[in-house]
PDB file of C-alpha atoms in Angstrom:
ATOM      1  CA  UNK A   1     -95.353   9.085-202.053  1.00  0.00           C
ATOM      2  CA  UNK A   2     -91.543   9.610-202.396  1.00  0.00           C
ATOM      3  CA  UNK A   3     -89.629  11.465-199.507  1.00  0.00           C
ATOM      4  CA  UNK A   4     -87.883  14.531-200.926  1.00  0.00           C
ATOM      5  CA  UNK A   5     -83.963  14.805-200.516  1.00  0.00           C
ATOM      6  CA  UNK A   6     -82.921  18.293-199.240  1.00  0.00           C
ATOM      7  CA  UNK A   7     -80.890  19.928-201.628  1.00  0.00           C
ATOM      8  CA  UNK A   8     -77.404  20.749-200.188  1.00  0.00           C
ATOM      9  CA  UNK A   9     -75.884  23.787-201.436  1.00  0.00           C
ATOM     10  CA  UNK A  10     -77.162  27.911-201.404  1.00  0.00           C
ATOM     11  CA  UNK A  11     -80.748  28.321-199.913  1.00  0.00           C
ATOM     12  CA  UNK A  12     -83.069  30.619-201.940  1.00  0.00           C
ATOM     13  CA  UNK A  13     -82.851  33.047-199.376  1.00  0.00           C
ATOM     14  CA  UNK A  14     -78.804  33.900-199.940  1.00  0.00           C
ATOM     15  CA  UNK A  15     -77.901  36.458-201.246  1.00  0.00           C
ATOM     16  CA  UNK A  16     -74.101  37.957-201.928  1.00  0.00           C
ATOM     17  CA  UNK A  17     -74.922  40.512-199.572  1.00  0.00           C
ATOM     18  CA  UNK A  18     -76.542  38.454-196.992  1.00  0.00           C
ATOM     19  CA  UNK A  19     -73.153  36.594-197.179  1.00  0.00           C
ATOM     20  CA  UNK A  20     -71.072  39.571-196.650  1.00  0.00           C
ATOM     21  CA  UNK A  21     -73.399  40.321-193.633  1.00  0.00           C
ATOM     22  CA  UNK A  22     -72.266  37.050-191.658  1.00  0.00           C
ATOM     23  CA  UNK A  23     -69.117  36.734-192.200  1.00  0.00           C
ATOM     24  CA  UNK A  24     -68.842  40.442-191.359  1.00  0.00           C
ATOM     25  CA  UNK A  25     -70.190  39.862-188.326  1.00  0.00           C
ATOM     26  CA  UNK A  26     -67.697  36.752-187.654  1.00  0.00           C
ATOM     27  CA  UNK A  27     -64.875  38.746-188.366  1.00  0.00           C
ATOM     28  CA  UNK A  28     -66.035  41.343-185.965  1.00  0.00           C
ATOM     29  CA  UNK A  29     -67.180  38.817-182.819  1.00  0.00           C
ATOM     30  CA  UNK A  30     -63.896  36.404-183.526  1.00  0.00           C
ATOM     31  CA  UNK A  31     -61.298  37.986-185.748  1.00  0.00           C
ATOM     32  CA  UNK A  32     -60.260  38.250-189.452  1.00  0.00           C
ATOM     33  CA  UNK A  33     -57.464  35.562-188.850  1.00  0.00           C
ATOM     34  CA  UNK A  34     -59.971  33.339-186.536  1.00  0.00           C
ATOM     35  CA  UNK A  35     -62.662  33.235-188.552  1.00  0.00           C
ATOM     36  CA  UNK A  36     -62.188  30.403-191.758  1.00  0.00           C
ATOM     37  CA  UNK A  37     -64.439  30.226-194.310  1.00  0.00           C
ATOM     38  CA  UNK A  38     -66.035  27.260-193.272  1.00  0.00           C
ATOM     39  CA  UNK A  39     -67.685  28.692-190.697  1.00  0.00           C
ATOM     40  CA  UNK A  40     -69.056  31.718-192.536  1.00  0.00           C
ATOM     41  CA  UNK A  41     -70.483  29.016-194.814  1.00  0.00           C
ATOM     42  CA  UNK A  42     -71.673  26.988-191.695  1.00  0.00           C
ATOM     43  CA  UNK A  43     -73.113  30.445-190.285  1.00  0.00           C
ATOM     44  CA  UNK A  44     -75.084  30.963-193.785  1.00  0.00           C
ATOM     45  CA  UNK A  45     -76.239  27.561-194.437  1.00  0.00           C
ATOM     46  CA  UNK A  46     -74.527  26.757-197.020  1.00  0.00           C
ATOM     47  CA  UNK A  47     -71.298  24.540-198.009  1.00  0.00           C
ATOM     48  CA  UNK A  48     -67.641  25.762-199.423  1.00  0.00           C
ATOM     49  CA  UNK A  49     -68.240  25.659-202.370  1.00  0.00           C
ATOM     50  CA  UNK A  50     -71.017  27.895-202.855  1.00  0.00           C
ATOM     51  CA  UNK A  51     -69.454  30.320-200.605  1.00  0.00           C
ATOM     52  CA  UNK A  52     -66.582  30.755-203.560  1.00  0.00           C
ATOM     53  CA  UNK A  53     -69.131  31.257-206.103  1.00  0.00           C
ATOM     54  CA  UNK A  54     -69.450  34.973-204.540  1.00  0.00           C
ATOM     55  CA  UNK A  55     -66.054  35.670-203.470  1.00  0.00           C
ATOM     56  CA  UNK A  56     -62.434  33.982-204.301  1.00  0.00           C
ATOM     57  CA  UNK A  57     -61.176  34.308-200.265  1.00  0.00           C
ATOM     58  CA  UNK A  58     -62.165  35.455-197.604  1.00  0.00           C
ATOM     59  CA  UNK A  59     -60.454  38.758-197.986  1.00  0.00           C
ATOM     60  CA  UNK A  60     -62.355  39.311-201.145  1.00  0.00           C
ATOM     61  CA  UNK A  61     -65.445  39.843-198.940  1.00  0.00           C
ATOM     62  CA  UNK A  62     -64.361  43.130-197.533  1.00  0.00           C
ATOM     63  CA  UNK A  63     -63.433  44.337-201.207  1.00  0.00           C
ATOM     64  CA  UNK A  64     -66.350  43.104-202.882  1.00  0.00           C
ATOM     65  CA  UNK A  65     -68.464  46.043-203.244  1.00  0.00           C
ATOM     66  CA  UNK A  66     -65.509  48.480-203.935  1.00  0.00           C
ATOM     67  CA  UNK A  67     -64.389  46.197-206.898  1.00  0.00           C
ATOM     68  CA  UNK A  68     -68.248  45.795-208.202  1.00  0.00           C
ATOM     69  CA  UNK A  69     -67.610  49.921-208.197  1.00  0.00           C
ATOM     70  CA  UNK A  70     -64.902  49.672-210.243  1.00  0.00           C
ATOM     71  CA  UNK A  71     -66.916  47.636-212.765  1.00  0.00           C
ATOM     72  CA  UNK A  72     -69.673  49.776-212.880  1.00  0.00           C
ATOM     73  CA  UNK A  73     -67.298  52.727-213.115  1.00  0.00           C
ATOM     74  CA  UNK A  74     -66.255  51.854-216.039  1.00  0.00           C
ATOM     75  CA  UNK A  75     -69.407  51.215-217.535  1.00  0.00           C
ATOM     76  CA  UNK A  76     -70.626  54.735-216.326  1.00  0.00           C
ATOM     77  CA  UNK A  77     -67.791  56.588-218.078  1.00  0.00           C
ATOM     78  CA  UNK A  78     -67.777  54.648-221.312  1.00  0.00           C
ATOM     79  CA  UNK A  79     -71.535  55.766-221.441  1.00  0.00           C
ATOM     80  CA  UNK A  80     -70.766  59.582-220.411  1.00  0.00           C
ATOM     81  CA  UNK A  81     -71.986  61.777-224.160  1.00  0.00           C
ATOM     82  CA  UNK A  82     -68.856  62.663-225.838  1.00  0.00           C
ATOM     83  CA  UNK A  83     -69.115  66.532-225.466  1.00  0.00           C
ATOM     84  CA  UNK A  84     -69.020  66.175-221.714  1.00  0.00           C
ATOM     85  CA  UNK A  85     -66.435  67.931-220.173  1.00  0.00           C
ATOM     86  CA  UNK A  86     -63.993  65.093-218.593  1.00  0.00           C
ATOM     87  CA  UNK A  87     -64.002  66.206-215.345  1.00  0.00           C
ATOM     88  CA  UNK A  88     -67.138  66.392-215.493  1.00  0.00           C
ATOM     89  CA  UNK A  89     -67.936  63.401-217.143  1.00  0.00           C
ATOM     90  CA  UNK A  90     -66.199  61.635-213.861  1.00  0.00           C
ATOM     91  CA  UNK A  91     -67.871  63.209-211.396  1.00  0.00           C
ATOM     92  CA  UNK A  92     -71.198  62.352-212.220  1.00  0.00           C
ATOM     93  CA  UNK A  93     -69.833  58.923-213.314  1.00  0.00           C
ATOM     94  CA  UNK A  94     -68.440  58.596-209.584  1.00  0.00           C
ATOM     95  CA  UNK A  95     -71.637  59.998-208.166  1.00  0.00           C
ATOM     96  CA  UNK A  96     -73.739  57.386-209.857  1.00  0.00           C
ATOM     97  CA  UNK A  97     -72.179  54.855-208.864  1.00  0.00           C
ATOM     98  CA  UNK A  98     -72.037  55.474-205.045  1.00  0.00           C
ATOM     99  CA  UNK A  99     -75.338  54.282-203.356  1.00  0.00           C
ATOM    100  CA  UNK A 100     -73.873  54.954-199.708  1.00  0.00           C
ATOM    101  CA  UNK A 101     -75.587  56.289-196.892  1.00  0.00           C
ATOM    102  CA  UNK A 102     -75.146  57.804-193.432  1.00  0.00           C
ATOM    103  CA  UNK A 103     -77.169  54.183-192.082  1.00  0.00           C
ATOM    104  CA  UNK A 104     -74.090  52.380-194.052  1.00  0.00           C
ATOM    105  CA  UNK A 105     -70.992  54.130-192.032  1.00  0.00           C
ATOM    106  CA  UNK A 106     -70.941  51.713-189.186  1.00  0.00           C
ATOM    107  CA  UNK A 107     -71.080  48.995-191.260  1.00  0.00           C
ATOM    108  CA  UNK A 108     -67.601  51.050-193.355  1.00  0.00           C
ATOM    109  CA  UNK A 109     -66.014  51.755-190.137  1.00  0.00           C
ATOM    110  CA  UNK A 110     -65.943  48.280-189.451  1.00  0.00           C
ATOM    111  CA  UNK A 111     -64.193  47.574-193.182  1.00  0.00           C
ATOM    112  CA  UNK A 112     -61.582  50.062-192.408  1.00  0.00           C
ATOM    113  CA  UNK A 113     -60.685  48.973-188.999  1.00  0.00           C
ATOM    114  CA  UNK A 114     -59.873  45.129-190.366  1.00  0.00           C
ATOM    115  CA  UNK A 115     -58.416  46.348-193.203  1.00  0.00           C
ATOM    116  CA  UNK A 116     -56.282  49.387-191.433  1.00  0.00           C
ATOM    117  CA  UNK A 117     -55.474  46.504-188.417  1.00  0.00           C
ATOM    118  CA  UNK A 118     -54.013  43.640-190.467  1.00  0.00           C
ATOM    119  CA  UNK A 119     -50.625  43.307-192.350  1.00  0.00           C
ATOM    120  CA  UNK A 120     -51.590  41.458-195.067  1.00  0.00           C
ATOM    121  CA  UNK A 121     -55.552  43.376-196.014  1.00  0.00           C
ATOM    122  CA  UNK A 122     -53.484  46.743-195.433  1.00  0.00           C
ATOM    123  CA  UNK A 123     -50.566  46.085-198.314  1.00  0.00           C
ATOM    124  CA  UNK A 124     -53.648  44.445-200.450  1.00  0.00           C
ATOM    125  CA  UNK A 125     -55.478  47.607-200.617  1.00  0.00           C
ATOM    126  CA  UNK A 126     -53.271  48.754-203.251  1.00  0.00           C
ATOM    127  CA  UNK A 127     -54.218  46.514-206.082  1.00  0.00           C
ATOM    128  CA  UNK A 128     -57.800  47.435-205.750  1.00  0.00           C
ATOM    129  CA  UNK A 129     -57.508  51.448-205.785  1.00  0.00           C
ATOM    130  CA  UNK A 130     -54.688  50.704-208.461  1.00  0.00           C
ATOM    131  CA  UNK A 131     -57.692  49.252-210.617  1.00  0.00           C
ATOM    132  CA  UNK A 132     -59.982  52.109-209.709  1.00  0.00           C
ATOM    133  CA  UNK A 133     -57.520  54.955-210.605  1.00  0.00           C
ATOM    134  CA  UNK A 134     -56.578  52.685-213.871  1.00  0.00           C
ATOM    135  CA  UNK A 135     -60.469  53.090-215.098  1.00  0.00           C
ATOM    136  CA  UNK A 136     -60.096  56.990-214.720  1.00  0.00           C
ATOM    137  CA  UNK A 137     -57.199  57.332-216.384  1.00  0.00           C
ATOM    138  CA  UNK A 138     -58.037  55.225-219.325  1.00  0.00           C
ATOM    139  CA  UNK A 139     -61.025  57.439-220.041  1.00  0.00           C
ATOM    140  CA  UNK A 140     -59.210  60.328-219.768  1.00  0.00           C
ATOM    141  CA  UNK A 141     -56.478  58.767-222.127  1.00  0.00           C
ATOM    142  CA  UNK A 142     -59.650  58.388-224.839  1.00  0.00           C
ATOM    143  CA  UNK A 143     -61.197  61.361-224.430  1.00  0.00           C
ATOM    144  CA  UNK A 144     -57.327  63.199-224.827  1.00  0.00           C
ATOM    145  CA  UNK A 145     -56.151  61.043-227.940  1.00  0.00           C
ATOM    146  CA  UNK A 146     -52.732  60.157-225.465  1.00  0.00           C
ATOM    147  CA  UNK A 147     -51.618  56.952-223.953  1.00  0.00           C
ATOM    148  CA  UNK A 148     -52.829  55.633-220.907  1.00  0.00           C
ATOM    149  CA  UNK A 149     -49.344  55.769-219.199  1.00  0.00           C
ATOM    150  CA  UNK A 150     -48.925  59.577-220.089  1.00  0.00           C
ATOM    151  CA  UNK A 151     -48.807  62.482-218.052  1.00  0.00           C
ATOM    152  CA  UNK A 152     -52.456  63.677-217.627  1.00  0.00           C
ATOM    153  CA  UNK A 153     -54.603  60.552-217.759  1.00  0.00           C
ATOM    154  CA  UNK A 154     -51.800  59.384-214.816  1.00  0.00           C
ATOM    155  CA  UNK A 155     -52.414  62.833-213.109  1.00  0.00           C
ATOM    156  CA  UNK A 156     -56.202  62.796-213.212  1.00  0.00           C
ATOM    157  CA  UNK A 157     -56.569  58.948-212.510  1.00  0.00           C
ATOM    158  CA  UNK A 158     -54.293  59.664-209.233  1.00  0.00           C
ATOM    159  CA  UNK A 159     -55.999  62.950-207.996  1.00  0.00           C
ATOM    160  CA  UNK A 160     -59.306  61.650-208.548  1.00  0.00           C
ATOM    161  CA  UNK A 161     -58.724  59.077-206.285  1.00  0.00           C
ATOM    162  CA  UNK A 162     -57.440  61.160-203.942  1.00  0.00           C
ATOM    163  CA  UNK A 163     -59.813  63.413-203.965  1.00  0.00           C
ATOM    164  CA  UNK A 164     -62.483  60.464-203.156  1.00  0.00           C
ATOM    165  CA  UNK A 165     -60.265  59.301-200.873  1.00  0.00           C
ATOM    166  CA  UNK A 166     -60.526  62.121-198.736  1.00  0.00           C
ATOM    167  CA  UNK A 167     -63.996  62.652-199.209  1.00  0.00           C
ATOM    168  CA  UNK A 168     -64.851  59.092-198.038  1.00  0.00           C
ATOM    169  CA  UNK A 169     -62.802  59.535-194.807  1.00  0.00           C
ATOM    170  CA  UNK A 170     -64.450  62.926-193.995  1.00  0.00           C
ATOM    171  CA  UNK A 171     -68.374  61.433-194.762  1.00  0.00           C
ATOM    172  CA  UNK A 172     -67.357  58.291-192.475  1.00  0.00           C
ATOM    173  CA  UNK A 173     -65.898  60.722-189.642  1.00  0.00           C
ATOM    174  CA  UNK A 174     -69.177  62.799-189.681  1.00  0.00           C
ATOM    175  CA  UNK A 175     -71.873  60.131-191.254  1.00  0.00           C
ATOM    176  CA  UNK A 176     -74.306  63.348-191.822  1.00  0.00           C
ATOM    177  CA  UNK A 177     -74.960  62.273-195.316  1.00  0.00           C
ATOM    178  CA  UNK A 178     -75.068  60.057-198.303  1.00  0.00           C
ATOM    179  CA  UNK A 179     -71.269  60.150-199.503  1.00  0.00           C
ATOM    180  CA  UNK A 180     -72.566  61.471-202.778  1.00  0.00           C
ATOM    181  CA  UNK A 181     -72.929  65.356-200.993  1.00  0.00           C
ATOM    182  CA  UNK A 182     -69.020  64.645-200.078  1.00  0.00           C
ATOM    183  CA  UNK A 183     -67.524  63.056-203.456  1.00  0.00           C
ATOM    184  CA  UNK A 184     -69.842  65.587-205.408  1.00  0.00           C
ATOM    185  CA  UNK A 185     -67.969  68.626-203.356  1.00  0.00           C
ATOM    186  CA  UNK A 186     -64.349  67.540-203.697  1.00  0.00           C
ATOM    187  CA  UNK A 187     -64.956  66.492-207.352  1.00  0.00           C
ATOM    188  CA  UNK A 188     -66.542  69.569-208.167  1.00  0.00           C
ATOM    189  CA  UNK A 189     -63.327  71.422-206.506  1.00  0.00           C
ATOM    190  CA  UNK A 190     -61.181  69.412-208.220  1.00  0.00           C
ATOM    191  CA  UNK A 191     -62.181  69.881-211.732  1.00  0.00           C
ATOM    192  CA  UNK A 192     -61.491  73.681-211.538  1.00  0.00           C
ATOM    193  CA  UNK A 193     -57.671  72.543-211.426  1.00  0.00           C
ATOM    194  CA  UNK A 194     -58.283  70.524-214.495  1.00  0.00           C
ATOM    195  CA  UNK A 195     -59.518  72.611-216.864  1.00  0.00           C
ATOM    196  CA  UNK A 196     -59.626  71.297-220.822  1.00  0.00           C
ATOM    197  CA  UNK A 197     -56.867  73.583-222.021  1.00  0.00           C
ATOM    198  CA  UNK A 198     -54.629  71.663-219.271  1.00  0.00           C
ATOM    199  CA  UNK A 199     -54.685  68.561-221.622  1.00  0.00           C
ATOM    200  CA  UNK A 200     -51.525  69.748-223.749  1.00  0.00           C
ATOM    201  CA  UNK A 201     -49.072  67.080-224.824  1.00  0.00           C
ATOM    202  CA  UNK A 202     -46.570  65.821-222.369  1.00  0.00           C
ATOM    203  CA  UNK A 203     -43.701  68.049-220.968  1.00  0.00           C
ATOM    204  CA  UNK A 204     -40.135  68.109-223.547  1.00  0.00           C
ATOM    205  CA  UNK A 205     -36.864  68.629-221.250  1.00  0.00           C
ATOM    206  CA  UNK A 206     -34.960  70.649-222.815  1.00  0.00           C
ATOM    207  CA  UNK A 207     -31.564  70.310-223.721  1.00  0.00           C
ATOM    208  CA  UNK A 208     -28.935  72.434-221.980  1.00  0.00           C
ATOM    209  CA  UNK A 209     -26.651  74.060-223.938  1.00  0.00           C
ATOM    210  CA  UNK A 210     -23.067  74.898-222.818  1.00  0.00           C
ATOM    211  CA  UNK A 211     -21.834  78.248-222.969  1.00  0.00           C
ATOM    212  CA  UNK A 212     -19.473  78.817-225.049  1.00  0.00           C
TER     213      UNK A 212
END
C-alpha cells in the first residue's frame, strides 16, 4: 500500500470568508503595513498562490464584501419590474442586498479604523464607492431614457450613496440593528426628494441678452 502525498494548496475547510477572518485578525494584532500576505496564507494553511485566488492584495481583503455588493447591486436593480418607481426600485434593491447585523459592527469598526488610519486604504476608498454610485446611476439613466453622465442619474447615483453613507455610520455608532432598519429609513426619506416628475431633461442656460 502506497503512502499518500499531502496535497499542498487550499484545505477543504477554507473558505473566502474564513480567509478574511485571519488576516483580519493579523492586521488587527500586528498592523496593516506589518502584516504580508505570506503570513495570512501561513496563518490559513495555505500557500500564495491560493491566497490570490480570493483577493488581488492584501488591501482587497477589507473591500471584498463591499465590491461583491456592488455586483449583486447591479444584478438586483436590473431585475427590479419595470413599473417600479426608481427610487423605489433602489431601495429595496439596496435593502436586499445588505445581510448586516448588529453581531457584525465590531467586526466593521475594525474595517473603518484601518481604512480611516492609513494613507494609502483612505485615498483608495474612492474607486470602490465610485463603482457603487456608477451602478445607481446607470439604472436610473435606463429607466429615464438619458445618458449616464447627465444630470439626474449623476444626482441620484451621488445622493444615494450618501444617504447610505450616513446610514451605515449611524447603525455602526449605535449597533441596535440590522443596517437594513437604517438604509431602509434614509432611503425611504430620500425618495420623497426624488419624485418621478423630477426626471425632466437637463437644465438650458440661457442666453443673456444685452439691453439695448
Amino acid at each position: 500500500m502506497t503512502e499518500s502525498v499531502p496535497r499542498r494548496g487550499r484545505p477543504p475547510g477554507t473558505s473566502r470568508r474564513q480567509l478574511e477572518r485571519i488576516a483580519l485578525r493579523l492586521f488587527a494584532e500586528h498592523g496593516f503595513e506589518q502584516t504580508t500576505v505570506d503570513q495570512i496564507a501561513t496563518e490559513a494553511g495555505i500557500n500564495k498562490r491560493s491566497f490570490f485566488r480570493y483577493f488581488d492584495s492584501k488591501a482587497a481583503v477589507l473591500w471584498g464584501a463591499f465590491d461583491a455588493e456592488v455586483d449583486a447591486l447591479r444584478k438586483e436593480l436590473a431585475a427590479a419590474p419595470p413599473g417600479t418607481p426608481v427610487m423605489e426600485a433602489i431601495r429595496k434593491a439596496v435593502v436586499a442586498v445588505n445581510h448586516y447585523r448588529a453581531d457584525d459592527v465590531p467586526e466593521l469598526r475594525a474595517r473603518m479604523k484601518l481604512i480611516g488610519s492609513i494613507p494609502g486604504l483612505n485615498l483608495g476608498a474612492a474607486k470602490h464607492y465610485d463603482a457603487w454610485e456608477r451602478v445607481v446611476s446607470e439604472y436610473v439613466a435606463q429607466r429615464v431614457g438619458q445618458p449616464a453622465d447627465s444630470l439626474y442619474p449623476l444626482a441620484v447615483g451621488r445622493v444615494t450613496l450618501a444617504a447610505c453613507r450616513a446610514a451605515y455610520e449611524r447603525w455602526v455608532a449605535r449597533a441596535d440593528a440590522n443596517l437594513t432598519v437604517y438604509l431602509d429609513a434614509a432611503l425611504i426619506a430620500l425618495a420623497s426628494g426624488f419624485a418621478e416628475h423630477t426626471f425632466t431633461e437637463e437644465p438650458t442656460p440661457r442666453r443673456h441678452i444685452a439691453a439695448s
